[in-house]
Amino acid sequence: MPGIKGPSDYSQEPPRHPCLQINSKEPFNAEPPRSALVSSYVTPVDLFYKRNHGPIPVVDDIERYCINITGLIETPKKLYMRDVRMLPKFNVTAILQCAGNRRTAMSKTRKVRGVGWDVSAIGNAVWGGAKLADVLELVGIPKLTSSTRSGGKHVEFVSIDKCKEENGGPYKASIPLSQATNPEADVLLAYEMNGEPLNRDHGYPLRVIVPGVIGARSVKWLDSINIIAEECQGFFMQKDYKMFPPSVDWDNIDWSTRRPQMDFPVQSVICSLEDVQSIKPGKITISGYAASGGGRGIERVDVSIDGGKTWIEASRFQKTGIPYILDHESSDKWAWVLFKITVDIPRSTQIVAKAVDSGANVQPENVQDIWNLRGILNTSWHRVEVRVGHSNM
């Protein structure tokens, strides 16, 4: 594509923050320490997890860069960055969470395939850009449309990067047209992250942000938008990121029996403590994040300091100094909710967190019950072991 290219090797990778835990070097996949996640409501760009499937694309001429909007529409169009910037700009605070977040813990139950992730394949950012609903109006698709006159029912996003899973072709994914054309869904063509231009790791110069949905659908380094009749047939839609029961293994899997995963379930994680941590007896503050998909808010976060026998409710907040009110206009519906509680820990114990969302969905108690061969959507109760009486590691 003019103005941008997807390299075939890793010789032009961008610099990254030294504190990141590298889970895969080529392609680069890394996450911050869990303690960094709760240090601020908006995750700093350098500490936002990096999820890649190939070498990072390189922009050599931003003026020539454009995306093609084609498919089952009457007026295909080339869209340059200046065209996108002329549309009304919206800022949407939203998390992105890799479907494989907490995969490493699931793999301890039974081995799974995929990049190992601890608990930090998630971040909360302020994304700035044009609403996809406004962009699609430029090619004659009205807002709140579920099908074009030519039978287009899905919007496919195609990247410029090159993936081995696509046999060297680009990463791609799709969402329903009804979601893409709904302004309330806040789907963006984003060119900013936390008030600054996107950096290369996060999709410069233009990416899709699909709030409330697993990160795999928020395609980076956008090359084209295709209006299609059926959902995208790419690898990451049809042969990955699907939820199978524990009985399915690599010998009996039939990918066609499951739909591509979109919304993510309710999740919460303790970030102030490692999986096993030594502390002194006395009061400690337990803090972490909670989030749910589809724009559902967090009804409560329960914390147990006796392995799940009894529970106490943690306080919830988003922006500092502003109380979090579920589904209120002052709250960010697509963002995470941070939680905090101070407790007395006199002896060694297991501390557990679980969240309930606004749909009354609750995290499953045991990871064994939701084990799946790709290790996605580990939303089981988050547990940490504290050992009292030793100096902190």
Coordinates of C-alpha atoms in Angstrom, one line a residue:
M1 CA 0.0 0.0 0.0
P2 CA 1.3 3.5 -0.7
G3 CA 2.8 5.2 2.3
I4 CA 3.0 2.1 4.6
K5 CA 4.6 -1.3 4.4
G6 CA 4.5 -4.6 6.3
P7 CA 8.1 -5.8 6.8
S8 CA 8.9 -9.4 6.3
D9 CA 11.5 -9.5 9.2
Y10 CA 12.0 -7.9 12.6
S11 CA 14.9 -5.6 11.8
Q12 CA 12.8 -2.4 12.2
E13 CA 11.0 -3.0 15.5
P14 CA 10.3 0.1 17.7
P15 CA 11.8 0.6 21.2
R16 CA 9.9 -0.7 24.2
H17 CA 9.8 0.0 27.9
P18 CA 12.4 -2.1 29.8
C19 CA 9.9 -3.1 32.5
L20 CA 7.7 -5.1 30.1
Q21 CA 7.6 -8.9 30.6
I22 CA 8.3 -10.3 27.2
N23 CA 6.2 -13.4 26.5
S24 CA 7.3 -13.7 22.8
K25 CA 10.1 -11.8 21.2
E26 CA 9.2 -12.4 17.5
P27 CA 6.4 -11.4 17.0
F28 CA 6.7 -9.1 20.0
N29 CA 4.2 -9.8 22.8
A30 CA 4.7 -8.3 26.2
E31 CA 2.8 -7.1 29.3
P32 CA 3.6 -4.7 32.2
P33 CA 4.0 -5.8 35.8
R34 CA 0.6 -6.2 37.4
S35 CA 1.3 -3.5 40.0
A36 CA 1.7 -0.9 37.2
L37 CA -1.9 -1.5 36.1
V38 CA -3.5 0.0 39.2
S39 CA -1.1 2.9 39.5
S40 CA -3.4 5.0 37.2
Y41 CA -6.9 4.8 35.7
V42 CA -5.6 5.5 32.2
T43 CA -2.8 3.1 31.3
P44 CA 0.4 4.9 30.0
V45 CA 1.1 4.0 26.4
D46 CA 4.5 2.5 27.2
L47 CA 2.9 0.2 29.8
F48 CA 0.0 -0.9 27.7
Y49 CA 0.3 -4.6 26.7
K50 CA 1.8 -5.3 23.2
R51 CA 0.0 -7.9 21.1
N52 CA 1.4 -8.6 17.7
H53 CA 1.2 -11.3 15.1
G54 CA 4.1 -10.2 12.8
P55 CA 6.7 -7.5 12.3
I56 CA 5.5 -3.9 13.0
P57 CA 4.5 -2.0 9.9
V58 CA 6.6 1.0 8.8
V59 CA 5.1 4.3 7.6
D60 CA 7.3 6.0 5.0
D61 CA 4.9 8.7 3.6
I62 CA 1.9 9.6 5.8
E63 CA 0.5 11.9 3.0
R64 CA 0.1 8.9 0.6
Y65 CA -1.4 6.6 3.2
C66 CA -5.0 5.8 2.6
I67 CA -7.6 3.0 3.3
N68 CA -9.9 1.5 0.7
I69 CA -13.6 1.1 1.5
T70 CA -15.0 -1.5 -0.8
G71 CA -17.3 -4.5 -1.1
L72 CA -21.1 -4.7 -1.2
I73 CA -21.6 -0.9 -1.5
E74 CA -22.5 1.4 -4.3
T75 CA -19.7 4.0 -3.9
P76 CA -16.3 2.5 -3.0
K77 CA -13.9 5.2 -1.7
K78 CA -10.3 5.9 -0.8
L79 CA -10.0 7.6 2.5
Y80 CA -6.8 9.6 3.4
M81 CA -5.8 10.6 6.9
R82 CA -7.0 14.2 6.2
D83 CA -10.4 12.8 5.3
V84 CA -10.6 10.9 8.6
R85 CA -9.5 14.0 10.6
M86 CA -12.2 16.1 8.9
L87 CA -14.9 14.0 10.5
P88 CA -16.1 14.8 14.0
K89 CA -13.6 13.6 16.6
F90 CA -14.7 11.5 19.5
N91 CA -12.7 10.4 22.6
V92 CA -13.7 7.1 23.9
T93 CA -12.2 5.6 27.2
A94 CA -12.1 1.9 26.7
I95 CA -10.1 -1.1 27.7
L96 CA -8.6 -3.6 25.3
Q97 CA -8.1 -7.1 26.7
C98 CA -6.5 -9.9 24.9
A99 CA -8.7 -13.0 24.9
G100 CA -5.7 -14.9 26.2
N101 CA -5.3 -12.8 29.4
R102 CA -4.5 -15.1 32.3
R103 CA -3.7 -18.0 29.9
T104 CA -0.6 -19.0 31.8
A105 CA -2.8 -19.8 34.9
M106 CA -5.2 -21.9 32.8
S107 CA -2.2 -23.8 31.3
K108 CA -1.2 -25.0 34.8
T109 CA -4.5 -27.0 34.9
R110 CA -4.0 -28.6 31.5
K111 CA -1.6 -27.4 28.8
V112 CA -3.1 -25.0 26.2
R113 CA -1.7 -23.5 23.0
G114 CA -0.9 -19.8 22.6
V115 CA 1.3 -17.0 23.9
G116 CA 1.5 -17.2 27.7
W117 CA 0.0 -14.2 29.5
D118 CA -0.1 -13.4 33.2
V119 CA -2.8 -10.9 34.3
S120 CA -1.7 -7.8 32.4
A121 CA -2.9 -8.4 28.8
I122 CA -5.3 -5.6 29.4
G123 CA -5.1 -1.8 29.5
N124 CA -7.4 1.2 29.7
A125 CA -6.8 4.1 27.3
V126 CA -8.5 7.2 25.8
W127 CA -8.9 6.6 22.1
G128 CA -9.4 9.5 19.8
G129 CA -10.7 9.3 16.2
A130 CA -13.7 9.3 14.0
K131 CA -16.8 7.0 14.6
L132 CA -17.0 4.2 12.1
A133 CA -20.7 5.0 11.7
D134 CA -19.7 8.5 10.3
V135 CA -17.1 6.9 8.0
L136 CA -19.5 4.5 6.5
E137 CA -22.0 7.3 5.8
L138 CA -19.3 8.6 3.4
V139 CA -19.9 5.5 1.2
G140 CA -23.7 5.7 1.4
I141 CA -24.4 3.4 4.4
P142 CA -26.8 5.2 6.8
K143 CA -26.5 4.9 10.6
L144 CA -28.3 1.9 12.2
T145 CA -28.1 -0.2 9.1
S146 CA -28.0 -4.0 9.4
S147 CA -27.7 -4.8 5.6
T148 CA -26.7 -2.8 2.5
R149 CA -28.8 -3.0 -0.6
S150 CA -26.3 -5.3 -2.1
G151 CA -26.5 -7.7 0.9
G152 CA -23.5 -6.5 3.0
K153 CA -24.1 -7.5 6.6
H154 CA -20.5 -7.5 8.1
V155 CA -17.6 -5.0 8.1
E156 CA -14.2 -6.6 7.6
F157 CA -11.1 -4.8 8.7
V158 CA -7.8 -5.8 6.9
S159 CA -4.4 -4.9 8.3
I160 CA -1.2 -4.2 6.5
D161 CA 0.9 -6.6 8.6
K162 CA 2.0 -10.1 7.6
C163 CA 1.1 -13.1 9.7
K164 CA 2.3 -16.7 9.4
E165 CA -1.2 -17.9 10.4
E166 CA -2.5 -16.2 7.2
N167 CA 0.4 -17.7 5.2
G168 CA 2.1 -14.3 5.0
G169 CA -1.1 -12.5 4.4
P170 CA -2.6 -9.7 6.5
Y171 CA -4.4 -10.0 9.8
K172 CA -8.2 -9.4 9.5
A173 CA -11.4 -9.6 11.5
S174 CA -15.0 -8.4 11.2
I175 CA -17.9 -7.1 13.2
P176 CA -21.6 -7.0 12.3
L177 CA -22.7 -4.0 10.1
S178 CA -25.4 -3.3 12.7
Q179 CA -22.7 -2.7 15.3
A180 CA -20.5 -0.7 13.0
T181 CA -23.2 1.7 12.1
N182 CA -24.6 2.2 15.6
P183 CA -23.1 5.5 17.0
E184 CA -23.8 4.2 20.5
A185 CA -21.4 1.3 20.0
D186 CA -18.6 3.8 19.8
V187 CA -16.6 1.9 17.2
L188 CA -13.7 4.2 16.2
L189 CA -11.2 4.6 13.5
A190 CA -8.6 5.8 16.0
Y191 CA -5.5 7.9 15.3
E192 CA -4.8 9.0 18.9
M193 CA -4.1 7.1 22.2
N194 CA -4.1 9.1 25.4
G195 CA -4.1 12.4 23.5
E196 CA -1.0 11.6 21.4
P197 CA -0.8 10.1 17.9
L198 CA -0.8 6.3 18.0
N199 CA 2.7 4.8 18.3
R200 CA 3.8 2.0 16.0
D201 CA 3.1 -0.9 18.4
H202 CA -0.5 0.3 18.8
G203 CA -1.4 0.8 15.2
Y204 CA 0.0 4.0 13.8
P205 CA -1.3 5.7 11.8
L206 CA -4.9 4.3 12.0
R207 CA -6.6 1.4 13.8
V208 CA -10.0 0.2 14.7
I209 CA -11.2 0.3 18.3
V210 CA -14.2 -2.0 19.0
P211 CA -15.2 -1.3 22.6
G212 CA -16.5 -4.2 24.8
V213 CA -15.1 -6.9 22.5
I214 CA -12.0 -9.0 22.7
G215 CA -8.9 -7.2 21.5
A216 CA -8.5 -9.4 18.5
R217 CA -11.3 -7.5 16.7
S218 CA -9.6 -4.1 17.1
V219 CA -7.4 -4.3 14.0
K220 CA -4.3 -2.2 13.8
W221 CA -2.5 -0.6 10.8
L222 CA -5.7 -0.4 8.8
D223 CA -5.3 -1.2 5.1
S224 CA -8.9 -1.6 4.0
I225 CA -12.5 -1.9 5.1
N226 CA -14.7 -4.4 3.2
I227 CA -18.4 -4.7 3.4
I228 CA -19.2 -8.4 3.1
A229 CA -22.2 -10.7 3.2
E230 CA -20.8 -13.3 5.7
E231 CA -18.4 -12.8 8.6
C232 CA -14.7 -12.6 7.9
Q233 CA -13.2 -16.0 6.9
G234 CA -9.7 -15.1 8.1
F235 CA -7.7 -17.4 10.4
F236 CA -8.3 -15.4 13.6
M237 CA -12.1 -15.4 13.1
Q238 CA -12.6 -19.0 12.0
K239 CA -9.7 -21.0 13.5
D240 CA -8.8 -19.1 16.6
Y241 CA -10.5 -17.1 19.4
K242 CA -13.4 -19.5 19.8
M243 CA -14.6 -20.9 23.1
F244 CA -14.8 -24.7 23.3
P245 CA -15.8 -26.9 26.2
P246 CA -13.2 -28.8 28.2
S247 CA -14.0 -32.1 26.4
V248 CA -12.7 -30.8 23.1
D249 CA -9.0 -31.4 22.3
W250 CA -6.8 -31.1 19.2
D251 CA -7.8 -34.6 18.1
N252 CA -11.6 -33.9 17.9
I253 CA -11.9 -30.1 17.3
D254 CA -14.3 -28.9 14.7
W255 CA -13.8 -25.1 14.4
S256 CA -17.1 -24.7 12.4
T257 CA -19.2 -25.7 15.5
R258 CA -18.4 -22.5 17.4
R259 CA -19.0 -18.8 16.6
P260 CA -16.1 -16.3 16.8
Q261 CA -15.8 -14.9 20.3
M262 CA -16.8 -11.2 20.5
D263 CA -17.8 -9.8 24.0
F264 CA -15.6 -10.9 26.9
P265 CA -17.1 -12.1 30.2
V266 CA -16.8 -10.4 33.6
Q267 CA -13.3 -10.4 34.9
S268 CA -11.4 -9.2 38.0
V269 CA -7.8 -9.4 39.1
I270 CA -5.8 -8.5 42.2
C271 CA -2.8 -6.4 41.1
S272 CA -1.3 -5.3 44.4
L273 CA -0.1 -8.8 45.2
E274 CA 1.9 -11.4 43.2
D275 CA 0.6 -15.0 43.0
V276 CA 2.7 -15.8 46.0
Q277 CA 3.8 -13.0 48.3
S278 CA 5.4 -12.7 51.7
I279 CA 4.1 -9.9 53.9
K280 CA 4.3 -8.7 57.5
P281 CA 1.3 -9.2 59.7
G282 CA -1.1 -6.3 59.9
K283 CA -3.2 -4.2 57.5
I284 CA -2.7 -4.3 53.8
T285 CA -4.5 -2.7 50.9
I286 CA -5.8 -5.0 48.2
S287 CA -6.4 -3.4 44.8
G288 CA -7.0 -4.5 41.3
Y289 CA -9.2 -4.1 38.2
A290 CA -12.6 -5.4 37.1
A291 CA -14.2 -5.2 33.7
S292 CA -16.9 -6.8 31.6
G293 CA -17.7 -6.9 27.9
G294 CA -20.6 -5.4 25.9
G295 CA -20.7 -2.1 27.9
R296 CA -21.8 -3.9 31.1
G297 CA -20.7 -2.1 34.2
I298 CA -19.4 -3.6 37.5
E299 CA -22.1 -4.1 40.1
R300 CA -19.6 -5.1 42.8
V301 CA -16.2 -6.7 43.6
D302 CA -16.1 -9.2 46.4
V303 CA -12.8 -10.0 48.2
S304 CA -12.2 -12.9 50.5
I305 CA -9.3 -13.2 52.9
D306 CA -10.0 -16.8 53.8
G307 CA -9.9 -18.6 50.5
G308 CA -13.5 -17.9 49.5
K309 CA -15.3 -18.9 52.7
T310 CA -16.5 -15.4 53.5
W311 CA -16.6 -12.2 51.5
I312 CA -16.3 -8.4 51.9
E313 CA -17.2 -5.8 49.3
A314 CA -14.4 -3.6 47.9
S315 CA -14.9 0.0 47.0
R316 CA -15.0 0.8 43.2
F317 CA -13.8 3.8 41.3
Q318 CA -12.7 5.0 37.9
K319 CA -11.6 8.7 37.8
T320 CA -10.0 10.0 41.0
G321 CA -12.4 11.8 43.2
I322 CA -15.5 10.8 41.3
P323 CA -17.6 8.1 42.7
Y324 CA -18.3 5.2 40.4
I325 CA -22.0 4.9 39.8
L326 CA -23.1 2.0 37.6
D327 CA -24.5 3.0 34.2
H328 CA -24.4 6.7 35.1
E329 CA -23.3 9.3 32.6
S330 CA -20.3 10.2 34.7
S331 CA -19.0 6.7 34.4
D332 CA -17.1 5.3 31.4
K333 CA -19.1 2.3 30.2
W334 CA -16.3 0.7 28.1
A335 CA -13.6 1.2 30.7
W336 CA -12.4 -0.9 33.6
V337 CA -13.3 -0.2 37.2
L338 CA -10.6 -0.2 39.8
F339 CA -11.2 -1.6 43.3
K340 CA -9.6 -1.3 46.6
I341 CA -10.0 -2.5 50.2
T342 CA -7.9 -2.4 53.3
V343 CA -7.9 -5.6 55.5
D344 CA -6.0 -7.1 58.4
I345 CA -4.0 -10.2 57.6
P346 CA -2.7 -11.8 60.8
R347 CA -1.7 -15.1 59.3
S348 CA -0.9 -16.8 56.0
T349 CA -4.0 -17.2 53.8
Q350 CA -5.4 -17.2 50.3
I351 CA -6.9 -13.9 49.1
V352 CA -9.6 -14.2 46.4
A353 CA -11.4 -11.6 44.2
K354 CA -14.5 -12.0 42.1
A355 CA -16.7 -9.5 40.3
V356 CA -20.3 -9.3 39.4
D357 CA -21.4 -7.2 36.4
S358 CA -24.6 -5.2 35.7
G359 CA -26.1 -8.3 34.0
A360 CA -25.6 -10.3 37.3
N361 CA -22.9 -12.4 35.6
V362 CA -20.3 -13.7 38.0
Q363 CA -16.9 -15.2 37.5
P364 CA -16.7 -19.0 37.7
E365 CA -15.0 -20.4 40.8
N366 CA -12.7 -22.9 39.2
V367 CA -10.5 -22.6 36.1
Q368 CA -11.0 -26.3 35.4
D369 CA -14.7 -25.7 34.6
I370 CA -13.8 -23.3 31.8
W371 CA -10.6 -24.9 30.5
N372 CA -10.4 -24.8 26.7
L373 CA -7.6 -25.9 24.4
R374 CA -6.7 -22.3 23.3
G375 CA -6.6 -21.0 26.8
I376 CA -9.0 -18.0 26.2
L377 CA -11.3 -16.2 28.6
N378 CA -9.8 -17.3 31.9
T379 CA -12.2 -15.4 34.1
S380 CA -12.1 -17.7 37.1
W381 CA -11.8 -16.3 40.6
H382 CA -8.4 -14.7 41.0
R383 CA -6.4 -16.1 43.9
V384 CA -3.2 -15.1 45.5
E385 CA -1.3 -16.7 48.3
V386 CA 0.1 -14.5 51.1
R387 CA 2.6 -15.8 53.6
V388 CA 2.8 -13.9 56.8
G389 CA 5.8 -13.6 59.0
H390 CA 8.5 -13.2 56.3
S391 CA 10.1 -10.1 54.9
N392 CA 8.5 -8.9 51.6
M393 CA 10.3 -10.3 48.5

